[in-house]
Coordinates of N, CA and C and ligand atoms in Angstrom, one line a residue:
M24 N 94.6 122.7 111.6 CA 94.3 121.8 110.5 C 94.3 120.4 111.0
R25 N 93.1 119.7 110.8 CA 93.0 118.4 111.3 C 92.6 117.4 110.2
L26 N 93.1 116.2 110.2 CA 92.8 115.2 109.2 C 91.6 114.4 109.7
P27 N 90.7 113.9 108.8 CA 90.7 114.2 107.3 C 90.2 115.6 107.0
L28 N 90.8 116.2 106.0 CA 90.3 117.5 105.5 C 89.1 117.1 104.6
T29 N 88.1 118.0 104.6 CA 86.9 117.8 103.8 C 86.7 119.0 102.9
G30 N 86.0 118.7 101.8 CA 85.8 119.7 100.8 C 84.6 119.4 99.9
T31 N 84.2 120.4 99.1 CA 83.1 120.2 98.2 C 83.2 121.2 97.1
C32 N 82.4 120.9 96.0 CA 82.3 121.8 94.9 C 81.3 122.9 95.3
Q33 N 81.1 123.9 94.4 CA 80.2 125.0 94.7 C 78.7 124.6 94.8
C34 N 78.3 123.6 94.1 CA 76.9 123.2 94.2 C 76.6 122.1 95.2
G35 N 77.7 121.5 95.8 CA 77.6 120.6 96.8 C 77.4 119.1 96.4
S36 N 77.3 118.9 95.1 CA 77.0 117.5 94.7 C 78.2 116.6 94.9
I37 N 79.4 117.2 94.9 CA 80.6 116.3 95.1 C 81.2 116.7 96.5
R38 N 81.4 115.7 97.3 CA 82.1 115.9 98.6 C 83.3 115.0 98.6
Y39 N 84.4 115.5 99.1 CA 85.6 114.6 99.2 C 86.3 114.8 100.5
E40 N 87.2 113.9 100.7 CA 88.0 113.9 102.0 C 89.4 113.7 101.6
I41 N 90.3 114.3 102.3 CA 91.8 114.1 102.2 C 92.3 113.5 103.5
R42 N 92.8 112.3 103.3 CA 93.2 111.5 104.5 C 94.6 111.6 104.9
G43 N 95.4 112.3 104.1 CA 96.9 112.5 104.4 C 97.3 113.9 104.5
E44 N 98.4 114.1 105.1 CA 99.0 115.5 105.3 C 99.2 116.1 103.9
P45 N 98.9 117.4 103.8 CA 99.3 118.1 102.6 C 100.8 118.2 102.5
L46 N 101.3 118.0 101.2 CA 102.8 118.0 101.0 C 103.3 119.5 100.9
S47 N 102.4 120.4 100.5 CA 102.8 121.8 100.3 C 101.5 122.6 100.0
V48 N 101.6 123.9 100.0 CA 100.6 124.8 99.5 C 101.4 125.9 98.8
Y49 N 101.0 126.1 97.5 CA 101.7 127.2 96.8 C 100.7 127.8 95.8
A50 N 101.1 129.0 95.3 CA 100.3 129.7 94.4 C 100.9 129.6 93.0
C51 N 100.0 129.3 92.0 CA 100.4 129.3 90.6 C 99.9 130.5 89.8
H52 N 100.8 131.2 89.2 CA 100.4 132.4 88.5 C 100.4 132.2 87.0
C53 N 100.4 130.9 86.5 CA 100.4 130.7 85.1 C 99.1 131.1 84.5
T54 N 99.2 131.4 83.2 CA 98.0 132.0 82.5 C 96.8 130.9 82.4
E55 N 97.2 129.6 82.5 CA 96.1 128.6 82.5 C 95.4 128.6 83.8
C56 N 96.1 128.8 84.9 CA 95.4 128.9 86.2 C 94.6 130.2 86.4
Q57 N 95.2 131.2 85.8 CA 94.4 132.5 85.8 C 93.1 132.3 85.0
R58 N 93.1 131.7 83.9 CA 91.9 131.5 83.1 C 91.0 130.5 83.8
Q59 N 91.5 129.4 84.3 CA 90.7 128.4 85.0 C 90.0 128.9 86.2
S60 N 90.8 129.7 87.0 CA 90.2 130.2 88.3 C 89.4 131.5 88.0
A61 N 89.5 132.0 86.8 CA 88.9 133.3 86.4 C 89.4 134.4 87.4
G62 N 90.6 134.2 87.9 CA 91.2 135.2 88.9 C 92.6 135.5 88.6
A63 N 93.4 135.9 89.6 CA 94.7 136.3 89.4 C 95.7 135.2 89.5
F64 N 95.4 134.2 90.3 CA 96.3 133.0 90.5 C 95.4 131.9 91.1
A65 N 96.0 130.7 91.2 CA 95.3 129.6 91.8 C 96.2 129.0 92.9
L66 N 95.6 128.5 94.0 CA 96.3 127.8 95.0 C 96.3 126.3 94.7
S67 N 97.5 125.7 95.0 CA 97.6 124.3 94.7 C 98.1 123.6 96.0
M68 N 97.5 122.4 96.3 CA 97.9 121.7 97.5 C 98.2 120.2 97.1
P69 N 99.4 119.8 96.8 CA 99.7 118.5 96.4 C 99.5 117.5 97.7
V70 N 98.9 116.4 97.5 CA 98.8 115.4 98.5 C 99.1 114.0 97.8
A71 N 99.2 113.0 98.7 CA 99.4 111.6 98.1 C 98.0 111.3 97.4
R72 N 98.1 110.7 96.2 CA 96.9 110.5 95.4 C 95.9 109.6 96.1
D73 N 96.5 108.6 96.8 CA 95.6 107.6 97.5 C 95.0 108.2 98.8
A74 N 95.4 109.4 99.1 CA 94.7 110.1 100.3 C 93.5 110.8 99.9
V75 N 93.2 110.9 98.6 CA 92.0 111.6 98.1 C 90.9 110.7 97.9
V76 N 89.8 110.9 98.6 CA 88.6 110.0 98.6 C 87.4 110.8 98.3
V77 N 86.7 110.4 97.1 CA 85.5 111.1 96.8 C 84.3 110.4 97.6
L78 N 83.6 111.2 98.4 CA 82.6 110.6 99.3 C 81.2 110.6 98.6
S79 N 80.9 111.6 97.8 CA 79.6 111.6 97.1 C 79.8 112.3 95.8
G80 N 78.9 111.9 94.8 CA 78.9 112.6 93.5 C 79.9 111.9 92.6
K81 N 79.8 112.2 91.3 CA 80.7 111.6 90.3 C 81.4 112.7 89.5
P82 N 82.7 113.0 89.9 CA 83.4 114.0 89.2 C 83.7 113.5 87.7
K83 N 83.9 114.5 86.8 CA 84.3 114.2 85.5 C 85.7 114.7 85.3
S84 N 86.4 114.3 84.2 CA 87.7 114.8 84.0 C 88.0 115.0 82.5
W85 N 88.9 115.9 82.3 CA 89.4 116.1 80.9 C 90.9 116.2 81.0
R86 N 91.6 115.9 79.9 CA 93.0 115.9 79.9 C 93.6 117.1 79.2
R87 N 94.6 117.7 79.8 CA 95.2 118.9 79.2 C 96.7 118.7 79.1
T88 N 97.3 119.0 77.9 CA 98.7 119.0 77.8 C 99.3 120.4 78.1
T89 N 100.2 120.5 79.0 CA 100.8 121.8 79.3 C 101.8 122.2 78.3
E90 N 102.2 123.4 78.4 CA 103.3 124.0 77.6 C 104.5 123.1 77.6
S91 N 104.9 122.6 78.8 CA 106.1 121.8 78.9 C 105.9 120.4 78.5
G92 N 104.7 120.0 78.0 CA 104.4 118.7 77.5 C 103.9 117.7 78.6
R93 N 103.7 118.2 79.8 CA 103.1 117.3 80.8 C 101.6 117.2 80.6
V94 N 101.1 116.0 80.9 CA 99.6 115.8 80.7 C 99.0 115.7 82.1
I95 N 97.9 116.5 82.2 CA 97.2 116.6 83.5 C 95.8 116.2 83.3
Q96 N 95.3 115.3 84.2 CA 93.9 115.0 84.3 C 93.2 116.1 85.2
C97 N 92.3 116.8 84.7 CA 91.6 117.9 85.4 C 90.3 117.3 85.9
I98 N 90.1 117.3 87.2 CA 88.9 116.6 87.7 C 87.9 117.7 88.2
F99 N 86.7 117.7 87.8 CA 85.7 118.8 88.1 C 84.3 118.2 88.3
C100 N 83.5 119.1 88.9 CA 82.1 118.7 89.1 C 81.3 119.0 87.8
P101 N 80.6 117.9 87.3 CA 79.9 118.1 86.0 C 78.6 119.0 86.2
Q102 N 78.2 119.2 87.4 CA 77.0 120.1 87.6 C 77.4 121.6 87.6
C103 N 78.3 121.9 88.5 CA 78.7 123.3 88.6 C 80.0 123.7 88.0
G104 N 80.8 122.8 87.5 CA 82.0 123.1 86.8 C 83.2 123.4 87.7
V105 N 83.0 123.3 89.0 CA 84.2 123.7 89.8 C 85.3 122.6 89.7
R106 N 86.5 123.1 89.5 CA 87.7 122.3 89.5 C 88.1 121.8 90.9
L107 N 88.3 120.5 91.1 CA 88.6 120.0 92.4 C 90.1 119.5 92.5
F108 N 90.5 118.7 91.5 CA 91.9 118.1 91.6 C 92.5 118.2 90.3
H109 N 93.9 118.2 90.3 CA 94.6 118.0 89.1 C 95.5 116.8 89.3
N110 N 95.4 115.8 88.5 CA 96.2 114.6 88.6 C 97.3 114.5 87.5
P111 N 98.5 114.9 87.8 CA 99.5 114.8 86.7 C 99.8 113.3 86.3
E112 N 99.8 113.1 85.0 CA 100.0 111.7 84.6 C 101.4 111.3 84.8
S113 N 102.3 112.3 84.8 CA 103.8 111.9 84.9 C 104.1 111.6 86.4
N114 N 103.2 111.9 87.3 CA 103.5 111.7 88.7 C 102.3 111.1 89.4
P115 N 102.1 109.8 89.1 CA 100.8 109.1 89.6 C 100.7 109.0 91.1
D116 N 101.7 109.3 91.9 CA 101.6 109.3 93.3 C 101.0 110.5 93.9
I117 N 100.8 111.6 93.1 CA 100.4 112.9 93.6 C 99.1 113.3 93.0
S118 N 98.3 113.9 93.8 CA 97.1 114.6 93.3 C 97.2 116.1 93.8
V119 N 96.9 117.0 92.9 CA 97.0 118.4 93.4 C 95.6 118.9 93.6
V120 N 95.3 119.1 94.9 CA 94.0 119.6 95.3 C 93.9 121.1 95.1
K121 N 92.7 121.5 94.6 CA 92.4 123.0 94.6 C 91.9 123.4 95.9
P122 N 92.7 123.9 96.8 CA 92.3 123.9 98.3 C 91.3 125.0 98.6
G123 N 91.0 125.9 97.7 CA 89.9 126.8 97.9 C 88.5 126.1 98.0
T124 N 88.5 124.8 97.6 CA 87.2 124.0 97.7 C 87.1 123.3 99.1
L125 N 88.2 123.5 100.0 CA 88.1 122.8 101.3 C 87.0 123.5 102.2
D126 N 86.5 122.8 103.1 CA 85.5 123.4 104.0 C 86.2 124.4 105.0
E127 N 87.4 124.1 105.4 CA 88.2 125.0 106.3 C 89.4 125.5 105.5
T128 N 89.5 126.8 105.3 CA 90.6 127.3 104.5 C 91.5 128.3 105.2
G129 N 91.2 128.6 106.5 CA 91.9 129.6 107.3 C 93.4 129.3 107.5
W130 N 93.7 128.0 107.4 CA 95.1 127.6 107.7 C 96.0 127.6 106.5
L131 N 95.3 127.8 105.3 CA 96.1 127.7 104.0 C 97.1 128.9 104.0
F132 N 98.3 128.6 103.5 CA 99.3 129.7 103.3 C 100.2 129.2 102.2
P133 N 100.3 130.0 101.1 CA 101.3 129.5 100.1 C 102.7 129.8 100.5
V134 N 103.5 128.8 100.6 CA 104.9 129.0 100.9 C 105.7 129.3 99.7
G135 N 105.1 129.1 98.5 CA 105.9 129.4 97.3 C 104.9 130.0 96.2
H136 N 105.6 130.5 95.2 CA 104.9 131.1 94.1 C 105.5 130.6 92.8
I137 N 104.8 130.0 91.9 CA 105.4 129.5 90.6 C 104.7 130.3 89.4
W138 N 105.5 130.2 88.3 CA 105.1 131.0 87.1 C 104.9 132.5 87.4
T139 N 105.9 133.0 88.2 CA 105.9 134.4 88.6 C 106.0 135.3 87.4
R140 N 106.6 134.7 86.2 CA 106.7 135.6 85.1 C 105.4 136.1 84.5
S141 N 104.3 135.4 84.8 CA 103.0 135.8 84.3 C 102.1 136.3 85.5
A142 N 102.7 136.6 86.6 CA 101.9 137.1 87.8 C 101.4 138.5 87.4
Q143 N 100.2 138.8 87.9 CA 99.7 140.1 87.8 C 100.7 141.1 88.4
P144 N 100.9 142.2 87.7 CA 102.0 143.1 88.2 C 101.7 143.8 89.5
W145 N 100.5 143.9 90.0 CA 100.2 144.5 91.2 C 100.3 143.6 92.4
F146 N 100.5 142.3 92.1 CA 100.6 141.3 93.2 C 102.1 141.3 93.8
K147 N 102.2 141.6 95.1 CA 103.5 141.6 95.7 C 103.8 140.3 96.3
I148 N 104.8 139.6 95.8 CA 105.2 138.3 96.3 C 106.1 138.5 97.5
P149 N 105.7 137.8 98.6 CA 106.5 138.0 99.9 C 108.0 137.6 99.6
L150 N 108.9 138.4 100.3 CA 110.3 138.2 100.0 C 110.8 136.8 100.5
D151 N 110.2 136.2 101.5 CA 110.7 134.9 102.0 C 110.0 133.7 101.3
A152 N 109.2 134.0 100.2 CA 108.6 132.9 99.5 C 109.5 132.2 98.6
I153 N 109.3 130.9 98.3 CA 110.1 130.2 97.3 C 109.5 130.6 95.9
C154 N 110.3 131.0 95.0 CA 109.8 131.5 93.7 C 110.4 130.8 92.6
Y155 N 109.5 130.5 91.6 CA 110.0 130.0 90.3 C 109.4 130.9 89.2
E156 N 110.2 131.2 88.2 CA 109.7 132.0 87.1 C 108.7 131.2 86.2
G157 N 108.9 129.9 86.2 CA 108.1 129.0 85.4 C 107.7 127.8 86.2
Q158 N 107.7 126.6 85.6 CA 107.4 125.4 86.2 C 108.6 124.9 87.1
P159 N 108.4 124.6 88.4 CA 109.5 124.1 89.1 C 109.9 122.7 88.6
P160 N 111.2 122.4 88.6 CA 111.7 121.0 88.2 C 111.1 119.9 89.0
D161 N 110.9 120.2 90.3 CA 110.2 119.2 91.1 C 109.7 119.9 92.4
L162 N 109.1 119.2 93.3 CA 108.4 119.9 94.4 C 109.3 119.9 95.7
T163 N 110.6 119.6 95.5 CA 111.4 119.4 96.7 C 111.5 120.6 97.6
K164 N 111.7 121.8 97.0 CA 111.8 123.0 97.9 C 110.5 123.4 98.4
L165 N 109.4 123.2 97.6 CA 108.1 123.6 98.1 C 107.6 122.7 99.2
T166 N 107.9 121.5 99.2 CA 107.5 120.6 100.2 C 108.4 120.8 101.5
A167 N 109.7 121.1 101.3 CA 110.5 121.4 102.5 C 110.1 122.6 103.2
A168 N 109.7 123.7 102.4 CA 109.3 124.9 103.1 C 108.0 124.7 103.8
W169 N 107.1 123.9 103.2 CA 105.8 123.6 103.9 C 106.0 122.8 105.2
R170 N 106.9 121.9 105.1 CA 107.2 121.0 106.3 C 107.8 121.9 107.4
A171 N 108.7 122.8 107.1 CA 109.4 123.7 108.0 C 108.3 124.6 108.7
R172 N 107.4 125.1 107.9 CA 106.3 126.0 108.4 C 105.4 125.2 109.3
S173 N 105.0 124.0 108.9 CA 104.0 123.2 109.7 C 104.6 122.7 111.0
S174 N 105.9 122.6 111.1 CA 106.5 122.1 112.3 C 106.8 123.2 113.3
R175 N 106.5 124.5 112.9 CA 106.7 125.5 113.9 C 105.6 125.4 114.9
P176 N 105.9 125.7 116.2 CA 104.9 125.5 117.3 C 103.6 126.2 117.1
T177 N 103.7 127.4 116.5 CA 102.4 128.2 116.3 C 101.6 127.7 115.2
A178 N 102.1 126.9 114.3 CA 101.4 126.4 113.1 C 100.5 125.2 113.4
G179 N 99.5 125.1 112.7 CA 98.6 123.9 112.8 C 97.6 123.9 113.9
K180 N 97.5 125.1 114.5 CA 96.5 125.2 115.6 C 95.1 125.3 115.1
N181 N 95.0 125.8 113.9 CA 93.6 126.1 113.3 C 93.0 124.8 112.9
Ligands
ZN11 ZN1 79.2 121.0 91.9
ZN12 ZN1 99.1 127.1 86.9

């Protein structure tokens, strides 16, 4: 994994760059992520918000209030509808990138799983993963696990 990371929506009208190290990568099994991704879970990659730079196209956003009362700006491509970033209003330093939109995804690995109480029953969560039944109180453990993984000599070669 080499900076800057680059990514795009499905139709290609929005291109973006991530100029800072990912703080973590984790999987969210909440029912909103299942619906939004139209799949079993979504990957989340928090980064410093000022590390996210849109290079082309004009993303749109809508605001969603979560079950726990947090408000999230959901940033998406108005042409193809692909979700790109989630910006939590309660944490203006962080942007949560949807890392499946990156150009290179082979290095992605979720160190944690959140909202496991609504995970699809066939999905086997690895025993060494950081798990939360619902929303984690903060990202401390998820960022520490990511840092530990990234500093291993075999990591980061991709
Ligand atoms: Zn698009
Ligand atoms: Zn979720």
